[in-house]
Coordinates of C-alpha atoms and ligand atoms in Angstrom, one line a residue:
M940 CA 65.8 46.4 -10.7
T941 CA 63.5 47.1 -13.6
C942 CA 64.3 50.7 -13.3
L943 CA 68.0 50.0 -13.5
R944 CA 67.5 47.7 -16.5
N945 CA 65.5 50.4 -18.3
L946 CA 68.2 53.0 -17.5
F947 CA 70.8 50.7 -19.0
A948 CA 68.7 50.1 -22.1
A949 CA 68.1 53.8 -22.6
L950 CA 71.8 54.6 -22.2
R951 CA 72.7 51.8 -24.6
A952 CA 70.3 53.0 -27.3
R953 CA 71.8 56.5 -27.1
A954 CA 75.3 55.0 -27.2
I955 CA 74.3 53.1 -30.4
L956 CA 72.8 56.3 -31.8
L957 CA 76.1 58.2 -31.3
G958 CA 78.3 55.3 -32.4
D959 CA 76.2 54.8 -35.6
G960 CA 76.5 58.6 -36.2
F961 CA 80.3 58.6 -35.9
A962 CA 80.7 55.5 -38.0
A963 CA 78.4 56.9 -40.7
L964 CA 80.2 60.2 -40.8
F965 CA 83.5 58.4 -41.3
K966 CA 82.0 56.3 -44.1
L967 CA 80.4 59.3 -45.8
V968 CA 83.6 61.3 -45.8
R969 CA 85.4 58.3 -47.3
L970 CA 82.8 57.9 -50.0
I971 CA 82.9 61.6 -50.9
F972 CA 86.7 61.5 -50.9
R973 CA 86.8 58.5 -53.2
A974 CA 84.2 60.1 -55.6
L975 CA 86.3 63.2 -55.7
I976 CA 89.6 61.6 -56.5
G977 CA 88.2 58.7 -58.6
G978 CA 86.0 60.2 -61.2
K979 CA 86.2 62.7 -64.0
G980 CA 84.0 65.7 -64.9
P981 CA 82.4 68.4 -62.7
L982 CA 82.5 68.0 -59.0
R983 CA 78.8 67.8 -58.7
D984 CA 78.5 65.0 -61.2
R985 CA 81.1 63.0 -59.3
V986 CA 79.7 63.4 -55.8
L987 CA 75.9 63.6 -56.3
P988 CA 75.4 60.1 -57.7
V989 CA 77.2 58.7 -54.8
L990 CA 75.3 60.7 -52.2
T991 CA 71.9 59.8 -53.7
L992 CA 72.4 56.0 -53.4
P993 CA 70.0 54.5 -50.8
S994 CA 73.0 53.3 -48.8
S995 CA 74.4 56.8 -48.7
Q996 CA 71.0 58.3 -47.7
L997 CA 71.1 55.9 -44.7
L998 CA 74.5 57.1 -43.7
A999 CA 73.5 60.8 -44.0
F1000 CA 70.4 60.2 -41.9
A1001 CA 72.5 58.3 -39.2
V1002 CA 74.7 61.4 -39.0
L1003 CA 71.7 63.7 -38.7
R1004 CA 69.9 61.6 -36.1
A1005 CA 73.0 61.7 -33.9
F1006 CA 74.2 65.2 -34.3
L1007 CA 71.5 67.4 -35.9
P1008 CA 68.2 65.5 -35.6
N1009 CA 65.9 68.5 -36.5
F1010 CA 67.3 71.2 -38.7
V1011 CA 65.7 74.2 -40.2
I1012 CA 67.1 76.5 -42.8
S1013 CA 65.5 79.5 -44.5
K1014 CA 66.6 78.3 -48.0
R1015 CA 63.8 76.9 -50.2
L1016 CA 65.0 73.5 -51.5
V1017 CA 61.6 72.7 -53.0
T1018 CA 60.3 75.0 -55.7
S1019 CA 57.3 73.0 -57.0
Y1020 CA 55.2 73.9 -54.0
D1021 CA 55.0 77.2 -52.1
N1022 CA 57.2 77.5 -49.1
N1023 CA 59.7 79.8 -47.4
G1024 CA 62.3 77.5 -46.0
T1025 CA 63.2 73.8 -45.3
A1026 CA 63.2 71.6 -42.3
V1027 CA 64.5 68.0 -42.0
V1028 CA 63.2 65.8 -39.2
T1029 CA 65.0 62.5 -38.7
R1030 CA 64.2 60.9 -35.3
A1031 CA 61.3 58.5 -35.3
A1032 CA 59.4 60.3 -32.5
D1033 CA 59.6 63.6 -34.4
V1034 CA 58.7 62.1 -37.8
I1035 CA 55.7 60.6 -36.2
E1036 CA 54.9 63.9 -34.4
V1037 CA 55.0 65.9 -37.7
L1038 CA 52.7 63.4 -39.5
D1039 CA 50.4 63.2 -36.5
R1040 CA 50.0 67.0 -36.2
E1041 CA 48.0 67.3 -39.4
A1042 CA 46.5 70.6 -38.3
D1043 CA 50.0 72.2 -37.9
F1044 CA 51.8 70.4 -40.7
A1045 CA 49.6 70.2 -43.7
V1046 CA 49.7 68.4 -47.1
V1047 CA 50.8 70.6 -50.0
Y1048 CA 49.5 68.8 -53.0
E1049 CA 46.2 70.8 -53.6
P1050 CA 47.3 73.0 -56.5
K1051 CA 48.6 70.0 -58.5
M1052 CA 45.6 67.8 -57.6
R1053 CA 43.3 70.5 -59.0
A1054 CA 45.5 70.8 -62.2
I1055 CA 45.2 67.1 -62.7
T1056 CA 41.4 66.8 -62.2
G1057 CA 40.8 70.1 -64.0
G1058 CA 39.0 71.5 -61.0
A1059 CA 38.4 69.7 -57.7
N1060 CA 40.9 68.8 -55.0
F1061 CA 41.5 65.1 -54.2
F1062 CA 41.5 63.9 -50.6
L1063 CA 45.3 63.5 -50.4
G1064 CA 45.4 67.3 -51.1
M1065 CA 43.0 68.1 -48.2
Q1066 CA 43.3 68.6 -44.5
N1067 CA 41.0 66.8 -42.1
T1068 CA 37.9 68.6 -43.4
A1069 CA 34.3 67.5 -43.8
Q1070 CA 35.1 67.0 -47.5
Y1071 CA 38.0 64.8 -46.7
Q1072 CA 35.8 62.6 -44.4
H1073 CA 33.1 62.6 -47.0
D1074 CA 35.3 61.5 -49.9
T1075 CA 37.3 58.9 -48.0
S1076 CA 34.1 57.4 -46.5
L1077 CA 32.5 57.0 -49.9
M1078 CA 35.6 55.6 -51.4
R1079 CA 36.0 53.1 -48.5
L1080 CA 32.5 51.9 -49.3
A1081 CA 33.5 51.4 -52.9
M1082 CA 36.9 49.9 -52.2
R1083 CA 36.2 47.6 -49.3
R1084 CA 38.8 46.2 -46.9
D1085 CA 37.5 42.6 -47.3
D1086 CA 38.0 42.8 -51.0
V1087 CA 41.8 42.6 -50.3
E1088 CA 41.4 38.9 -49.4
S1089 CA 38.5 37.9 -51.5
V1090 CA 39.2 39.7 -54.8
V1091 CA 42.4 41.7 -55.1
T1092 CA 45.0 39.2 -53.8
P1093 CA 43.5 36.3 -55.8
L1094 CA 43.5 38.5 -58.9
A1095 CA 47.1 39.6 -58.2
R1096 CA 48.2 35.9 -57.7
R1097 CA 46.5 34.8 -60.9
K1098 CA 47.9 37.6 -63.0
A1099 CA 51.4 37.3 -61.5
E1100 CA 51.4 33.6 -62.4
E1101 CA 50.2 34.3 -65.9
F1102 CA 52.6 37.1 -66.7
A1103 CA 55.7 35.5 -65.0
S1104 CA 55.1 32.1 -66.7
A1105 CA 55.6 33.8 -70.1
H1106 CA 59.2 34.5 -69.1
Q1107 CA 60.5 31.4 -67.4
T1108 CA 64.3 31.9 -67.1
R1109 CA 64.7 35.6 -67.9
I1110 CA 62.3 38.3 -66.9
D1111 CA 62.4 42.1 -67.1
L1112 CA 60.7 42.6 -63.7
P1113 CA 58.9 45.9 -64.2
Q1114 CA 57.9 45.5 -67.9
D1115 CA 56.9 41.8 -67.7
L1116 CA 55.4 41.7 -64.2
T1117 CA 55.3 44.5 -61.6
L1118 CA 53.8 47.2 -63.7
R1119 CA 51.4 44.8 -65.4
V1120 CA 49.8 43.3 -62.2
P1121 CA 48.7 46.7 -60.7
A1122 CA 47.5 47.8 -64.2
A1123 CA 45.3 44.6 -64.2
I1124 CA 44.0 45.5 -60.7
V1125 CA 43.1 49.0 -62.0
S1126 CA 41.4 47.4 -65.0
D1127 CA 39.6 44.5 -63.4
Y1128 CA 39.0 45.6 -59.9
F1129 CA 38.7 49.4 -60.1
G1130 CA 36.8 49.0 -63.4
T1131 CA 38.8 51.6 -65.3
P1132 CA 40.8 49.7 -67.9
G1133 CA 41.9 52.7 -70.0
P1134 CA 42.4 52.4 -73.7
D1135 CA 45.2 49.9 -73.1
E1136 CA 47.6 48.7 -70.4
Q1137 CA 50.6 50.7 -71.6
D1138 CA 48.6 54.0 -71.7
I1139 CA 47.3 53.7 -68.2
I1140 CA 50.8 52.7 -66.9
E1141 CA 52.4 55.7 -68.7
W1142 CA 49.8 58.3 -67.5
A1143 CA 49.9 57.1 -63.9
T1144 CA 53.7 57.1 -63.8
I1145 CA 54.0 60.7 -65.2
L1146 CA 51.3 62.0 -62.9
F1147 CA 52.9 60.4 -59.8
W1148 CA 56.3 61.9 -60.8
Y1149 CA 54.7 65.3 -61.2
L1150 CA 52.8 65.2 -57.9
F1151 CA 55.4 63.7 -55.6
V1152 CA 58.8 63.4 -57.0
D1153 CA 59.3 66.6 -59.0
L1154 CA 60.4 69.0 -56.3
K1155 CA 61.8 71.6 -58.7
G1156 CA 58.7 72.2 -60.7
E1157 CA 60.1 71.3 -64.2
A1158 CA 58.0 73.0 -66.9
T1159 CA 58.5 70.1 -69.4
L1160 CA 57.3 67.5 -66.9
E1161 CA 54.3 69.7 -66.0
A1162 CA 53.4 69.9 -69.7
K1163 CA 53.6 66.2 -70.1
A1164 CA 51.6 65.6 -66.8
L1165 CA 48.8 67.9 -67.9
V1166 CA 48.4 66.0 -71.2
A1167 CA 48.5 62.7 -69.2
A1168 CA 45.9 64.1 -66.8
K1169 CA 43.6 65.0 -69.6
N1170 CA 43.9 61.6 -71.2
L1171 CA 43.3 59.9 -67.9
R1172 CA 40.2 62.1 -67.2
E1173 CA 38.8 61.3 -70.6
S1174 CA 39.5 57.6 -70.2
I1175 CA 37.8 57.3 -66.8
D1176 CA 34.9 59.5 -68.1
A1177 CA 34.5 57.0 -70.9
S1178 CA 34.5 54.0 -68.5
V1179 CA 31.8 55.7 -66.4
A1180 CA 29.7 56.6 -69.4
A1181 CA 30.1 53.1 -70.9
R1182 CA 29.1 51.4 -67.6
K1183 CA 26.0 53.6 -67.3
A1184 CA 25.0 53.1 -70.9
S1185 CA 25.4 49.3 -70.7
G1186 CA 23.3 49.1 -67.5
E1187 CA 25.8 46.4 -66.4
Q1188 CA 25.7 46.0 -62.5
K1189 CA 29.3 44.9 -62.0
D1190 CA 30.5 44.6 -58.4
D1191 CA 33.8 46.4 -58.7
V1192 CA 34.9 49.8 -57.4
L1193 CA 33.3 51.8 -60.2
G1194 CA 30.1 49.8 -60.0
R1195 CA 29.8 50.4 -56.2
A1196 CA 30.7 54.1 -56.6
L1197 CA 27.9 54.5 -59.1
A1198 CA 25.4 52.6 -56.8
L1199 CA 26.3 55.0 -54.0
Q1200 CA 25.0 57.9 -56.0
A1201 CA 21.4 56.9 -55.0
G1202 CA 22.1 58.0 -51.4
A1203 CA 24.8 60.6 -52.1
P1204 CA 23.7 62.6 -55.2
E1205 CA 26.6 65.0 -54.7
F1206 CA 28.9 62.1 -55.6
D1207 CA 28.3 62.8 -59.2
D1208 CA 30.1 61.2 -62.2
I1209 CA 32.9 63.9 -62.1
A1210 CA 33.4 63.4 -58.4
I1211 CA 33.7 59.6 -58.9
R1212 CA 36.1 60.2 -61.8
D1213 CA 38.3 62.5 -59.7
N1214 CA 38.5 60.1 -56.9
L1215 CA 39.4 57.2 -59.2
I1216 CA 42.1 59.3 -60.8
G1217 CA 43.8 59.6 -57.3
L1218 CA 43.6 55.9 -56.8
V1219 CA 44.9 55.0 -60.2
I1220 CA 47.9 57.3 -59.8
G1221 CA 48.6 55.9 -56.3
A1222 CA 48.4 52.3 -57.3
I1223 CA 50.5 51.5 -60.4
P1224 CA 54.0 53.1 -60.2
T1225 CA 54.1 52.6 -56.4
I1226 CA 53.4 48.9 -56.3
S1227 CA 55.8 48.3 -59.1
R1228 CA 58.6 50.3 -57.7
A1229 CA 58.2 48.8 -54.2
S1230 CA 58.3 45.3 -55.7
V1231 CA 61.4 46.0 -57.7
Q1232 CA 63.3 47.7 -55.0
A1233 CA 62.5 44.9 -52.5
V1234 CA 63.9 42.3 -54.9
D1235 CA 67.0 44.5 -55.5
Q1236 CA 67.7 44.7 -51.8
L1237 CA 67.2 40.9 -51.4
L1238 CA 69.6 40.2 -54.2
D1239 CA 72.2 42.1 -52.3
R1240 CA 71.7 39.9 -49.2
P1241 CA 72.2 36.2 -50.1
E1242 CA 71.0 34.9 -46.7
A1243 CA 67.8 37.0 -46.8
L1244 CA 67.3 36.0 -50.5
A1245 CA 67.5 32.3 -49.5
G1246 CA 64.9 32.9 -46.8
A1247 CA 62.6 34.7 -49.1
Q1248 CA 63.0 32.1 -51.7
A1249 CA 62.2 29.3 -49.3
A1250 CA 59.1 31.1 -48.2
A1251 CA 58.1 31.7 -51.8
R1252 CA 58.6 28.0 -52.6
A1253 CA 56.6 27.0 -49.6
G1254 CA 53.8 29.3 -50.7
D1255 CA 54.0 31.1 -47.3
E1256 CA 53.0 34.7 -48.3
N1257 CA 53.1 36.0 -44.7
L1258 CA 56.7 35.0 -44.3
L1259 CA 57.6 36.1 -47.8
G1260 CA 56.0 39.5 -46.9
A1261 CA 58.2 39.7 -43.8
Y1262 CA 61.2 39.4 -46.1
V1263 CA 59.9 41.7 -48.7
F1264 CA 58.9 44.5 -46.4
E1265 CA 62.1 44.3 -44.4
A1266 CA 64.0 44.6 -47.6
L1267 CA 61.9 47.6 -48.6
R1268 CA 62.8 49.2 -45.2
F1269 CA 66.4 49.6 -46.6
N1270 CA 65.1 51.4 -49.7
P1271 CA 61.4 52.5 -49.4
I1272 CA 59.9 54.2 -52.4
N1273 CA 59.7 57.4 -50.6
P1274 CA 62.4 58.1 -48.0
V1275 CA 60.7 61.3 -46.9
I1276 CA 57.1 62.6 -46.6
Y1277 CA 56.7 66.3 -46.9
R1278 CA 54.4 68.8 -45.2
R1279 CA 54.2 72.6 -44.9
A1280 CA 54.0 74.3 -41.5
N1281 CA 50.6 76.0 -41.2
R1282 CA 51.8 78.1 -38.3
D1283 CA 54.9 78.6 -36.2
A1284 CA 55.2 75.2 -34.5
T1285 CA 57.7 73.7 -32.1
I1286 CA 58.5 70.0 -32.5
A1287 CA 60.1 67.7 -29.9
A1288 CA 59.0 70.3 -27.3
S1289 CA 60.7 69.9 -23.8
T1290 CA 63.7 68.0 -25.3
L1291 CA 67.2 69.2 -26.0
R1292 CA 66.4 68.8 -29.7
A1293 CA 63.3 71.0 -29.7
R1294 CA 63.1 73.2 -32.8
K1295 CA 60.7 76.0 -33.8
I1296 CA 59.5 75.5 -37.4
P1297 CA 58.4 78.8 -38.8
K1298 CA 55.1 79.1 -40.7
G1299 CA 55.5 78.3 -44.4
T1300 CA 58.5 75.9 -43.9
L1301 CA 58.5 72.8 -46.0
V1302 CA 59.1 69.9 -43.6
F1303 CA 60.7 66.7 -44.8
A1304 CA 59.6 64.0 -42.3
A1305 CA 62.2 61.3 -43.0
N1306 CA 60.4 58.0 -42.7
L1307 CA 63.5 56.2 -43.9
S1308 CA 65.5 57.6 -41.1
A1309 CA 62.7 56.9 -38.6
M1310 CA 62.9 53.2 -39.5
F1311 CA 66.6 53.1 -38.6
D1312 CA 66.3 55.1 -35.3
P1313 CA 67.8 52.9 -32.6
L1314 CA 65.8 54.9 -30.0
H1315 CA 62.7 53.4 -31.7
I1316 CA 63.6 50.2 -33.5
E1317 CA 65.5 47.3 -32.2
A1318 CA 68.8 46.6 -33.9
P1319 CA 67.8 48.7 -36.9
N1320 CA 70.9 47.9 -39.0
E1321 CA 70.1 44.1 -38.9
F1322 CA 67.9 42.4 -41.5
R1323 CA 65.2 40.8 -39.4
V1324 CA 61.9 39.2 -40.3
D1325 CA 60.3 39.3 -36.8
R1326 CA 59.8 43.0 -36.5
P1327 CA 56.4 44.4 -35.3
W1328 CA 54.5 45.8 -38.2
G1329 CA 54.3 49.1 -36.4
D1330 CA 58.1 49.5 -36.9
Y1331 CA 57.5 50.1 -40.6
I1332 CA 56.6 53.5 -42.2
L1333 CA 56.6 52.4 -45.8
W1334 CA 53.4 54.2 -46.9
G1335 CA 52.8 57.2 -44.7
Y1336 CA 51.5 57.7 -41.2
G1337 CA 48.5 59.4 -39.6
L1338 CA 45.6 60.9 -41.4
H1339 CA 47.0 60.4 -44.9
T1340 CA 48.3 56.8 -44.4
C1341 CA 48.1 55.1 -47.8
F1342 CA 44.6 54.3 -48.9
G1343 CA 46.0 51.1 -50.5
A1344 CA 47.9 50.1 -47.4
Y1345 CA 46.2 46.7 -47.0
I1346 CA 46.3 46.1 -50.7
N1347 CA 50.1 46.7 -50.7
R1348 CA 50.8 44.4 -47.9
A1349 CA 48.9 41.5 -49.5
V1350 CA 49.6 42.1 -53.1
I1351 CA 53.4 42.8 -53.3
P1352 CA 54.3 39.3 -51.9
A1353 CA 51.7 37.7 -54.2
I1354 CA 53.3 39.5 -57.3
L1355 CA 56.8 38.4 -56.4
Q1356 CA 56.0 34.9 -55.3
P1357 CA 56.3 33.2 -58.7
V1358 CA 59.7 34.8 -59.5
L1359 CA 61.2 34.4 -56.0
A1360 CA 60.4 30.7 -56.1
R1361 CA 62.7 30.2 -59.1
P1362 CA 65.9 28.2 -58.8
N1363 CA 69.2 30.1 -58.8
L1364 CA 67.5 33.5 -59.1
R1365 CA 70.1 36.1 -60.0
R1366 CA 70.7 39.5 -61.6
A1367 CA 71.3 39.4 -65.4
P1368 CA 74.9 40.2 -66.1
G1369 CA 76.0 43.8 -66.5
S1370 CA 73.8 46.8 -66.4
A1371 CA 70.7 44.8 -67.4
G1372 CA 70.8 43.3 -63.9
Q1373 CA 70.7 46.8 -62.2
I1374 CA 67.5 48.9 -61.9
D1375 CA 67.2 51.2 -64.9
G1376 CA 64.7 54.1 -64.5
G1377 CA 65.1 55.0 -68.2
G1378 CA 65.1 58.7 -67.3
T1379 CA 62.2 58.4 -64.9
P1380 CA 62.2 58.0 -61.1
F1381 CA 60.6 54.6 -61.6
P1382 CA 62.2 51.3 -62.5
Q1383 CA 61.6 50.6 -66.2
H1384 CA 64.0 47.6 -66.6
F1385 CA 65.5 45.2 -64.2
V1386 CA 66.4 41.8 -65.7
L1387 CA 66.6 38.7 -63.6
E1388 CA 67.7 35.2 -64.7
S1389 CA 67.1 31.8 -63.2
D1390 CA 67.8 28.2 -64.1
Ligands
HEM1337 C1 53.7 50.0 -52.4 C2 52.8 50.8 -52.8 C3 52.4 52.1 -52.3 C4 53.2 53.0 -51.6 C5 54.7 52.9 -51.3 C6 52.3 54.1 -51.3 C7 52.8 55.3 -50.6 C8 51.9 56.2 -50.0 C9 52.3 57.2 -49.1 C10 53.7 57.5 -48.6 C11 51.2 58.0 -48.8 C12 51.1 59.2 -47.9 C13 51.4 60.4 -48.6 C14 51.5 61.6 -47.7 O1 51.1 61.4 -46.5 O2 51.8 62.7 -48.1 C15 50.1 57.4 -49.6 C16 48.8 57.8 -49.6 C17 47.8 57.4 -50.4 N1 47.9 56.3 -51.3 FE1 49.4 55.0 -51.4 N2 51.1 53.9 -51.8 C18 51.1 52.7 -52.4 C19 50.0 52.0 -53.0 C20 48.8 52.6 -53.1 C21 47.6 52.0 -53.8 C22 47.6 50.5 -54.3 C23 46.6 52.9 -53.8 C24 45.2 52.7 -54.3 C25 44.5 51.7 -54.0 C26 47.1 54.1 -53.1 C27 46.4 55.2 -52.9 C28 46.7 56.2 -52.0 C29 45.9 57.3 -51.6 C30 44.5 57.6 -52.2 C31 46.5 58.0 -50.6 C32 46.0 59.2 -49.9 C33 45.4 58.8 -48.6 C34 44.8 59.9 -47.8 O3 45.0 61.1 -48.1 O4 44.1 59.6 -46.8 N3 48.4 53.9 -52.8 N4 50.5 56.3 -50.3

């Protein structure tokens, strides 16, 4: 009986996969057709903005999951990192396989990490080497898991309350809140305040853009990034020097890193600085963008918004988190994670969708698509707040899973709580109520109103 039930469930999931694929194909064709006949200007300018919307990405991935789950082409779509072709992997099992097979599918970031530090690699740019284990082990001693509950979340709550209360009925979410709280975490908890809040936000944003978003290798962006990197290096060097000169024994990340030097002399001031650079870049634009995109998705779903607001008013951060992270599933800050094949490697071996990925291919492991794969996730198109946490791939998977994963999960609901608790929360009229990146890939303005 169980066997028959399982067979039925397996067939049903495949039928959903195919049905979703056909429906998405139809919707995509209709969208493209409308863009073609509706707009003015060059073809590319009419179609591209439509295709890059998060909702269109979901449609495109539904088509690929059903009909072309793993595809490989010899064309280089990414020119900012060495490669000789492109692969896109869309089913959850295969996305997880790519990210799990770290020896075969390696991170690519090393050259840019070295450009940013002015020398050394940072652990996100390393494979699973002794150096990777050394650096992450020391940084985990400096940035402890139990700090999340005892230090970081209370700090985020306090700052969120303070910043939000200055903008009672109209708030520009990134500028007034979601950029400021992680900047405060970097300043007060990491121990690296920078010359001022705006500088540290600007440098981290440019550097994140350069490392992870700029797939074309834009020369002007690189030039700006190298200036930002120099400024950030000098600023963290100054924090290290000032701490040492003052003799202050502060129990923050910098203070603990310096204390670790007694047993690990190779963890010198430059090594500490380089590791902190990686954490600062990882922390600020990401937390802000995730917070903003989650609210944007909630505002598009009145029922979910009402649920999230009730949780916020009740002070239930766990339930609020369930709403926020489910909202983020529909528009995560990175829809794909990329790797490069270290050798010829076959993925999804022994299945009909097995594909050989030649050495040197840049592989896009589509985590957004994985979170909508009906073979892996129950009712993926529904907005649900009871999903197992393992359904979410919001900040990586495997060896390089986000170093701030536990911080993100606790801090994002804490940042949003004071705003989501507001009565009649809504978008400001017109373009002010839509996310504005101001020419960057990160939300700069997004105005909300309340009563
Ligand atoms: C919502 C906020 C965040 C998102 C969406 C995010 C996203 C990610 C993703 C996707 C990865 C994996 C990259 C890859 O495998 O190629 C990653 C890794 C990493 N993140 Fe985050 N991140 C966030 C917040 C943070 C914070 C707060 C910190 C610092 C405390 C941080 C530091 C790092 C570091 C150091 C790594 C590399 C981990 C390793 O190589 O083992 N991130 N993050």
